[in-house]
Structure formats: C-alpha cells, structure tokens
C-alpha cells in the first residue's frame, strides 16, 4: 500500500536498498526471534504492506518461518505488478484500502501487524491503528510506521493548526506550535501514535499494550516506528521469560528516548576490519584508520543488522 | 459533633420531577415494555434467540396489546400473561430495582412503569391476572403523595385459569392538563404510531400485535438494503456477558430509488428494542475521527448493533431507553467493532462520490442502482462476513474515465477554423486526445 501516495517510484531509492529501513526490519526480525522463547512466532500471521518488493515478507518467512501472510496493496492500478512480484504462494494479496481488510483480522488468531505507511499520520491512519488495537488477540504484535519529515516551507504554527483539525480528539489540547518544530515533531508523533494505541485498547479489559519498538531513522526521509505486544497477564509473563535484554534497540516504554538507527557509510575493507574485532573487544578499543569515532560506535550498534550491497555483473 | 443529614427521597421527586425527563410517547412505550416483558416471562421466550434467529413461529400465541386514549381516559390492555400477585406486592411497584427481582427483558431500572403512570394522570388502576392469581391496585397519585406511607393498597384476585386468558389492564383517568393538551392537539396518535413502529420493529413483525385506538401498527422495519452485488458485514461477539451482533452495509432506497438521510446511520437495539434510530452523531463515532462527519454522501449507510443480556442493566440504554449510556462497558467495547465494520462501507460510499476517479464512481453507482429493500431477518441468518462489493462487473467492459478541463474560448475557436465550424468543444477535446495517441503513443 505505502500510504495513499499516488506518485510513481521514479526517482526514489528502491525499497530493498534503503539501509536504515533494512536495519529496522532486521532488528524487528531479531526481536521476534527472541520472542520465540515465549511465543509461537512462526505460527503467527503476518499482515503488512508488501508493495512490489515484499522485503519484510521474505525476511519474516526465511528468518522466522512465518507462512501465513497477508499483504494489502492500496493501489488498484498496481494490482498486476504486485501479483507478479508475489514472493511465495501463501502470501494472500488484498487489493484496496487497509481499512477494508481490518474486519478480517480474527480476534482468536495471533498476528504481527505492521502498518508501514509512507505518509504522515492522518485521521484515517489513527482510525486504522485504533480499530486494529481494538481487535488484535492477546500475544499479537502491532507495529506502525509513519513519515515525520517536515517540509522546508512548513511553519510550526500552521502545522500545529492543520494537525489539530485533522486529528482532533487525539490531539493533546496542551500542545503548542513548538511541539511541531523539527526537533520535537517526531516525539509529538510518538505521542499521537501512543494515544491511538491506547484508545484502541481502552475498552478492552483483559489486555494491555507492552511496547517493544520506538525507532527513528532516515533514508532521506525521516520516519518513526512504534510497536509492541498486545496481551494480558499471561502474555506479560511469557514476555518476561524472553531474553529481550539482548536487544539494546528495544524500548520497553514509550517515555524512553527513541532508538535512532544510524547507518555509517563505511568501505567494505573498513567493515571487515571492524567486524574482526567484534563483539569481544570493548567498543572503546575498536579502531579503524581514519573513520571518525562516532561512526565506529554507530557501526558497532548496527553491524549485525546492516546489509552488504555489492554489484553483481549478471 | 456529627449529626445525620437527611437523604430520603420525597414522593414529590417521583411524582413531579422524574416525569419531566420523559415525553408522553416514551412514557407510553414504557407501558408497552411492561406488557412485552410479561409476554417473554410468561411464555419463557429467549429474546436473543427470538430476535436473531427466529422466523415468526406460527404456533405461538401472539401478544396483543391495545392502547386506547382520549383526554378523559388512557388505557393499555394486553393478553401477555399478567403479573403474579406476589411480584406485584413485593417488587413491581417499588421505585428502583430490589435484590429479589422478576426476570425481565425490557424493564431495567424499576422506574419506567411508575414514572409512566405518574406522567399521564392522577387516577390509576392496574389489574392483572396470571393463570394462577391476580391483583387489583387502584390509587390516586396526589392522595398517595400527601400520605406519609409509601405503600399502596393491593387486592389479591383470582387467576384467569389459562395462560391464554391472562393479561394486564392499566387504566388512567383524571389525565393531567398538560397531557390533555397534547392529546387534544391531535398529533399524539400519529407520533405514537411512528415511535412504536420503529421502536418495536423487531417484535411487531413477528409476535406482537399492537393497536392504537383500534388501528393496528405496522412495523417500520430496519432499512437494510439488499443487492446481489453487495454483502453486508456482520460479526457476533460477547463483552462481559452482553452478547452483541453488528451488521453493517448499505441502506434500502426509497420508492424514488434514492437513499434518504432520515433513515441513514446507526441503529442500536437492546434486547430487541430500538433505542437509537438512524444515529449520525458522535454517539456512534461520526465526526470523532474514527468515522467522518456525516455528510449527505453517506446517506446510503446502514448499521445496526444488537445488544442482548439476561441482565438488562448491563445493556447500554439510559432510563428513558431513548439514548445510549456511552460509558457502558458493553457499548465501549462494541463501538470499535462497529467502527471497524463501518469503515469499508464509508470507503465504498466515498468512492462512489469521488471527484477524481470517475470511472470507479460510475461503477459503484451502477451497483447502487441494484440496491433494493432487504430483510433484516434474512440477513441475520447469514454467516459472519466482511463488507463485500462484487467486482464481477469490473472485467466486463473496458472501464471509462471522464476527462474534463477548461479551455480558452479563443483556442477552441482556432481549432474550429481548422476542423470545422460545427465541431463542439467536447468533440475537439476527444479529437485532440485521439490525435495525441496516434502521433505520440505508438
């Protein structure tokens, strides 16, 4: 689906080459791997927006063994292309707005739902989140990504007004235009998403939301991802039994600062040199000639999840 | 030093205050509720089963309720099985519910019957017979108010002998002047007929016969639309012991084949009784962000939520049964499910009236043309489903898009000099596209 955008992909970076996005996907896959200690993740149904590339679908099938998958494609014009690119026979492709398919989510099943929009938060995005969270069964994982990039010309005052109109009941009355300035905008978006998740769960008794992800990254465009598990006391207990402390990129509470995915641009030689010293060597001891220190540290954080790209002459 | 502040209710509170919260029509509906309640109780009918699954059972005796009124006398007579003497003595005339209760379907708060009687007049007489026993209770409301005692004399009478002969008759004389004015104004009967027709739509078609001053009331059925191209969405679930069934789709069209705003929106029923009718307000999430603000393009929307419980207090109705208790856990829980089912319908209606993709809009409109009056009972028999609009038509013909744009008159005139004086602007536009396709898009 990729939001409501009608523009073509010409001039954009291909989905599968977006480094930070790929790191995010692989961190999520890594987290799901850890969740396997308490949850039958490979039996889950993955509900996402595969677009033409299905990168997340391929990853989750190959890494985690999921084989019940639904991909929603927003654009009817793109139907034949998406169907052509369907990576596995079991991926069920649905054409139409995601809201049309949310009623199909079975409250008795467990899902990983990733509403990976490439648009900004809007009232329909919030409605999707709220209806999703009102519906997903215990143990399900709900993840949402939205665009938080500001346009150069955008004034905080106007943005504040526009968002207040668009999101009205989920807009905190105390928010001032300063919450819509470049430094605060992503944080404000996290609060909006959190409100929607809470609103979706508000009427449910036995379950609550346990946050796992709060990413911010930019492959050209700044994006945030918020996600976690919906579950009751039993799921909470299982969650506690998973070795999540191995995953420094997780955020168990949305009041913590987000995890910023930073991808340093290193040469192949530098990467190999650094990797040879990992993970035993203390970070402080790692060196690579000429690479700035902060890039080395950033690399230490993401190297397990960073794809390597090379040209193949086919 | 601590003393005690008095909190006991006054009789005046019941007689003069509470009655202000309810209209005459709704007060009469409370009396009808009372009769239908007796019917469910006496014939041991499961209301959920009856509303959701039953086709009218021919063998079952129908409930008959006759309402008659003039500015002198108001009466409701039924054959619904009556009220037992002991229930009447201990429970029915108490204000508010008590621990020992009479099972009920439509009586909730222990206030409706009394408030209705007080609303209408001063001289009140209730007589009832079950198979085994009966009672007569007669009093004047004003006299009761002036008396310190809260009790009302009740006389035990003989039973009717058979269930078929059992029933209740309520007669009110010395009608209050303000009610007399309403009655003399001449519109009460038609308003009451309309209210009863909608409120008891799910009962009147199946097992209740109701007359107002001798004229039978026909049900005003829930206006669900039906088309072979459209499947309404439906879902059934339970929240804290309240069973909920939600249906959502398009509305039926009026005789001149239009959807009408008056009937569009959400209908909410509690134990089969319509509580909210064609709602398009924030109460059902219109304009709150979850559903758009209601606009005429949504006049094809129809949604209904049925709530059932053996404990009527758990249902989301207010004491007047004309509104929803938004804070009810059952309603809160159901609301998101209702919204989830509604959004695809809203999207369909949006597409139909979309400005930019006209081809799709036309197709949706064609499908809309096939919508006829549906039967809620038939739809209730169908299995749970999402909202589906058949796409069969899409493949049938190459789809068309209408192209419209404004051009400078002088440019069109120039083209005419080249193509011919009689060429219409639209023909010139079509020609220009054909020319472009031929020359530039091999």
PDB file of N, CA and C in Angstrom, chain B residues 254-297:
ATOM      1  N   UNK B 254     -35.396   4.542  -1.143  1.00  0.00           N
ATOM      2  CA  UNK B 254     -36.809   4.894  -1.055  1.00  0.00           C
ATOM      3  C   UNK B 254     -37.499   4.557  -2.367  1.00  0.00           C
ATOM      4  N   UNK B 255     -38.792   4.816  -2.439  1.00  0.00           N
ATOM      5  CA  UNK B 255     -39.536   4.433  -3.635  1.00  0.00           C
ATOM      6  C   UNK B 255     -39.030   5.141  -4.893  1.00  0.00           C
ATOM      7  N   UNK B 256     -38.546   6.360  -4.733  1.00  0.00           N
ATOM      8  CA  UNK B 256     -37.997   7.012  -5.925  1.00  0.00           C
ATOM      9  C   UNK B 256     -36.504   6.697  -6.090  1.00  0.00           C
ATOM     10  N   UNK B 257     -36.109   5.524  -5.562  1.00  0.00           N
ATOM     11  CA  UNK B 257     -34.774   4.985  -5.782  1.00  0.00           C
ATOM     12  C   UNK B 257     -33.660   5.890  -5.292  1.00  0.00           C
ATOM     13  N   UNK B 258     -33.899   6.535  -4.189  1.00  0.00           N
ATOM     14  CA  UNK B 258     -32.846   7.359  -3.589  1.00  0.00           C
ATOM     15  C   UNK B 258     -32.620   6.893  -2.165  1.00  0.00           C
ATOM     16  N   UNK B 259     -31.394   7.092  -1.716  1.00  0.00           N
ATOM     17  CA  UNK B 259     -31.135   6.892  -0.304  1.00  0.00           C
ATOM     18  C   UNK B 259     -31.560   8.155   0.429  1.00  0.00           C
ATOM     19  N   UNK B 260     -32.148   7.988   1.592  1.00  0.00           N
ATOM     20  CA  UNK B 260     -32.601   9.174   2.313  1.00  0.00           C
ATOM     21  C   UNK B 260     -31.874   9.327   3.650  1.00  0.00           C
ATOM     22  N   UNK B 261     -31.459  10.557   3.893  1.00  0.00           N
ATOM     23  CA  UNK B 261     -30.702  10.871   5.089  1.00  0.00           C
ATOM     24  C   UNK B 261     -31.435  10.465   6.368  1.00  0.00           C
ATOM     25  N   UNK B 262     -32.750  10.615   6.381  1.00  0.00           N
ATOM     26  CA  UNK B 262     -33.518  10.352   7.609  1.00  0.00           C
ATOM     27  C   UNK B 262     -33.334   8.932   8.120  1.00  0.00           C
ATOM     28  N   UNK B 263     -33.093   7.996   7.211  1.00  0.00           N
ATOM     29  CA  UNK B 263     -33.016   6.609   7.660  1.00  0.00           C
ATOM     30  C   UNK B 263     -31.573   6.107   7.729  1.00  0.00           C
ATOM     31  N   UNK B 264     -30.628   6.935   7.298  1.00  0.00           N
ATOM     32  CA  UNK B 264     -29.236   6.502   7.288  1.00  0.00           C
ATOM     33  C   UNK B 264     -28.638   6.596   8.683  1.00  0.00           C
ATOM     34  N   UNK B 265     -27.636   5.778   8.945  1.00  0.00           N
ATOM     35  CA  UNK B 265     -26.923   5.872  10.212  1.00  0.00           C
ATOM     36  C   UNK B 265     -26.969   4.572  10.991  1.00  0.00           C
ATOM     37  N   UNK B 266     -26.659   4.706  12.259  1.00  0.00           N
ATOM     38  CA  UNK B 266     -26.609   3.530  13.141  1.00  0.00           C
ATOM     39  C   UNK B 266     -27.920   3.334  13.880  1.00  0.00           C
ATOM     40  N   UNK B 267     -28.299   2.091  14.017  1.00  0.00           N
ATOM     41  CA  UNK B 267     -29.435   1.693  14.848  1.00  0.00           C
ATOM     42  C   UNK B 267     -28.879   0.842  15.978  1.00  0.00           C
ATOM     43  N   UNK B 268     -29.297   1.146  17.183  1.00  0.00           N
ATOM     44  CA  UNK B 268     -28.838   0.331  18.308  1.00  0.00           C
ATOM     45  C   UNK B 268     -30.058  -0.257  18.997  1.00  0.00           C
ATOM     46  N   UNK B 269     -30.029  -1.571  19.205  1.00  0.00           N
ATOM     47  CA  UNK B 269     -31.154  -2.252  19.832  1.00  0.00           C
ATOM     48  C   UNK B 269     -30.693  -2.934  21.111  1.00  0.00           C
ATOM     49  N   UNK B 270     -31.469  -2.830  22.140  1.00  0.00           N
ATOM     50  CA  UNK B 270     -31.185  -3.537  23.378  1.00  0.00           C
ATOM     51  C   UNK B 270     -32.297  -4.542  23.610  1.00  0.00           C
ATOM     52  N   UNK B 271     -31.925  -5.804  23.722  1.00  0.00           N
ATOM     53  CA  UNK B 271     -32.894  -6.900  23.838  1.00  0.00           C
ATOM     54  C   UNK B 271     -34.019  -6.757  22.812  1.00  0.00           C
ATOM     55  N   UNK B 272     -33.655  -6.354  21.619  1.00  0.00           N
ATOM     56  CA  UNK B 272     -34.614  -6.318  20.515  1.00  0.00           C
ATOM     57  C   UNK B 272     -35.360  -5.010  20.366  1.00  0.00           C
ATOM     58  N   UNK B 273     -35.252  -4.116  21.364  1.00  0.00           N
ATOM     59  CA  UNK B 273     -35.979  -2.851  21.317  1.00  0.00           C
ATOM     60  C   UNK B 273     -35.058  -1.790  20.735  1.00  0.00           C
ATOM     61  N   UNK B 274     -35.532  -1.043  19.756  1.00  0.00           N
ATOM     62  CA  UNK B 274     -34.711   0.003  19.157  1.00  0.00           C
ATOM     63  C   UNK B 274     -34.546   1.141  20.162  1.00  0.00           C
ATOM     64  N   UNK B 275     -33.296   1.453  20.468  1.00  0.00           N
ATOM     65  CA  UNK B 275     -33.006   2.506  21.438  1.00  0.00           C
ATOM     66  C   UNK B 275     -32.527   3.759  20.712  1.00  0.00           C
ATOM     67  N   UNK B 276     -31.740   3.539  19.677  1.00  0.00           N
ATOM     68  CA  UNK B 276     -31.229   4.662  18.904  1.00  0.00           C
ATOM     69  C   UNK B 276     -31.546   4.400  17.442  1.00  0.00           C
ATOM     70  N   UNK B 277     -32.015   5.427  16.782  1.00  0.00           N
ATOM     71  CA  UNK B 277     -32.565   5.276  15.447  1.00  0.00           C
ATOM     72  C   UNK B 277     -31.819   6.192  14.479  1.00  0.00           C
ATOM     73  N   UNK B 278     -31.227   5.612  13.437  1.00  0.00           N
ATOM     74  CA  UNK B 278     -30.566   6.388  12.378  1.00  0.00           C
ATOM     75  C   UNK B 278     -29.610   7.434  12.951  1.00  0.00           C
ATOM     76  N   UNK B 279     -28.760   7.002  13.855  1.00  0.00           N
ATOM     77  CA  UNK B 279     -27.875   7.961  14.515  1.00  0.00           C
ATOM     78  C   UNK B 279     -26.669   8.307  13.640  1.00  0.00           C
ATOM     79  N   UNK B 280     -26.386   9.610  13.578  1.00  0.00           N
ATOM     80  CA  UNK B 280     -25.252  10.092  12.777  1.00  0.00           C
ATOM     81  C   UNK B 280     -24.426  11.053  13.609  1.00  0.00           C
ATOM     82  N   UNK B 281     -24.439  10.854  14.912  1.00  0.00           N
ATOM     83  CA  UNK B 281     -23.757  11.788  15.809  1.00  0.00           C
ATOM     84  C   UNK B 281     -22.504  11.144  16.402  1.00  0.00           C
ATOM     85  N   UNK B 282     -21.870  11.900  17.258  1.00  0.00           N
ATOM     86  CA  UNK B 282     -20.655  11.392  17.913  1.00  0.00           C
ATOM     87  C   UNK B 282     -20.937  10.175  18.771  1.00  0.00           C
ATOM     88  N   UNK B 283     -22.197  10.011  19.156  1.00  0.00           N
ATOM     89  CA  UNK B 283     -22.552   8.861  19.977  1.00  0.00           C
ATOM     90  C   UNK B 283     -22.163   7.563  19.285  1.00  0.00           C
ATOM     91  N   UNK B 284     -22.249   7.543  17.951  1.00  0.00           N
ATOM     92  CA  UNK B 284     -21.824   6.358  17.208  1.00  0.00           C
ATOM     93  C   UNK B 284     -20.554   6.668  16.398  1.00  0.00           C
ATOM     94  N   UNK B 285     -19.764   7.604  16.926  1.00  0.00           N
ATOM     95  CA  UNK B 285     -18.429   7.908  16.395  1.00  0.00           C
ATOM     96  C   UNK B 285     -18.403   8.662  15.067  1.00  0.00           C
ATOM     97  N   UNK B 286     -19.540   9.193  14.635  1.00  0.00           N
ATOM     98  CA  UNK B 286     -19.488  10.037  13.440  1.00  0.00           C
ATOM     99  C   UNK B 286     -18.807  11.357  13.813  1.00  0.00           C
ATOM    100  N   UNK B 287     -17.847  11.733  13.009  1.00  0.00           N
ATOM    101  CA  UNK B 287     -17.206  13.030  13.212  1.00  0.00           C
ATOM    102  C   UNK B 287     -16.251  13.072  14.381  1.00  0.00           C
ATOM    103  N   UNK B 288     -15.846  11.898  14.894  1.00  0.00           N
ATOM    104  CA  UNK B 288     -14.896  11.919  16.007  1.00  0.00           C
ATOM    105  C   UNK B 288     -13.493  11.615  15.528  1.00  0.00           C
ATOM    106  N   UNK B 289     -13.343  11.384  14.255  1.00  0.00           N
ATOM    107  CA  UNK B 289     -12.033  10.972  13.751  1.00  0.00           C
ATOM    108  C   UNK B 289     -12.066   9.518  13.336  1.00  0.00           C
ATOM    109  N   UNK B 290     -12.857   8.708  14.013  1.00  0.00           N
ATOM    110  CA  UNK B 290     -12.937   7.294  13.635  1.00  0.00           C
ATOM    111  C   UNK B 290     -13.847   7.115  12.423  1.00  0.00           C
ATOM    112  N   UNK B 291     -14.948   7.820  12.409  1.00  0.00           N
ATOM    113  CA  UNK B 291     -15.782   7.891  11.215  1.00  0.00           C
ATOM    114  C   UNK B 291     -15.841   9.362  10.821  1.00  0.00           C
ATOM    115  N   UNK B 292     -16.032   9.632   9.528  1.00  0.00           N
ATOM    116  CA  UNK B 292     -16.077  11.041   9.121  1.00  0.00           C
ATOM    117  C   UNK B 292     -17.323  11.722   9.679  1.00  0.00           C
ATOM    118  N   UNK B 293     -17.319  13.032   9.645  1.00  0.00           N
ATOM    119  CA  UNK B 293     -18.539  13.753   9.992  1.00  0.00           C
ATOM    120  C   UNK B 293     -19.605  13.365   8.973  1.00  0.00           C
ATOM    121  N   UNK B 294     -20.838  13.213   9.412  1.00  0.00           N
ATOM    122  CA  UNK B 294     -21.878  12.789   8.482  1.00  0.00           C
ATOM    123  C   UNK B 294     -22.091  13.840   7.391  1.00  0.00           C
ATOM    124  N   UNK B 295     -22.149  13.378   6.159  1.00  0.00           N
ATOM    125  CA  UNK B 295     -22.449  14.260   5.036  1.00  0.00           C
ATOM    126  C   UNK B 295     -23.424  13.494   4.150  1.00  0.00           C
ATOM    127  N   UNK B 296     -24.088  14.204   3.249  1.00  0.00           N
ATOM    128  CA  UNK B 296     -25.167  13.537   2.515  1.00  0.00           C
ATOM    129  C   UNK B 296     -24.650  12.390   1.650  1.00  0.00           C
ATOM    130  N   UNK B 297     -23.353  12.408   1.325  1.00  0.00           N
ATOM    131  CA  UNK B 297     -22.858  11.282   0.523  1.00  0.00           C
ATOM    132  C   UNK B 297     -22.884   9.964   1.304  1.00  0.00           C
TER     133      UNK B 297
END
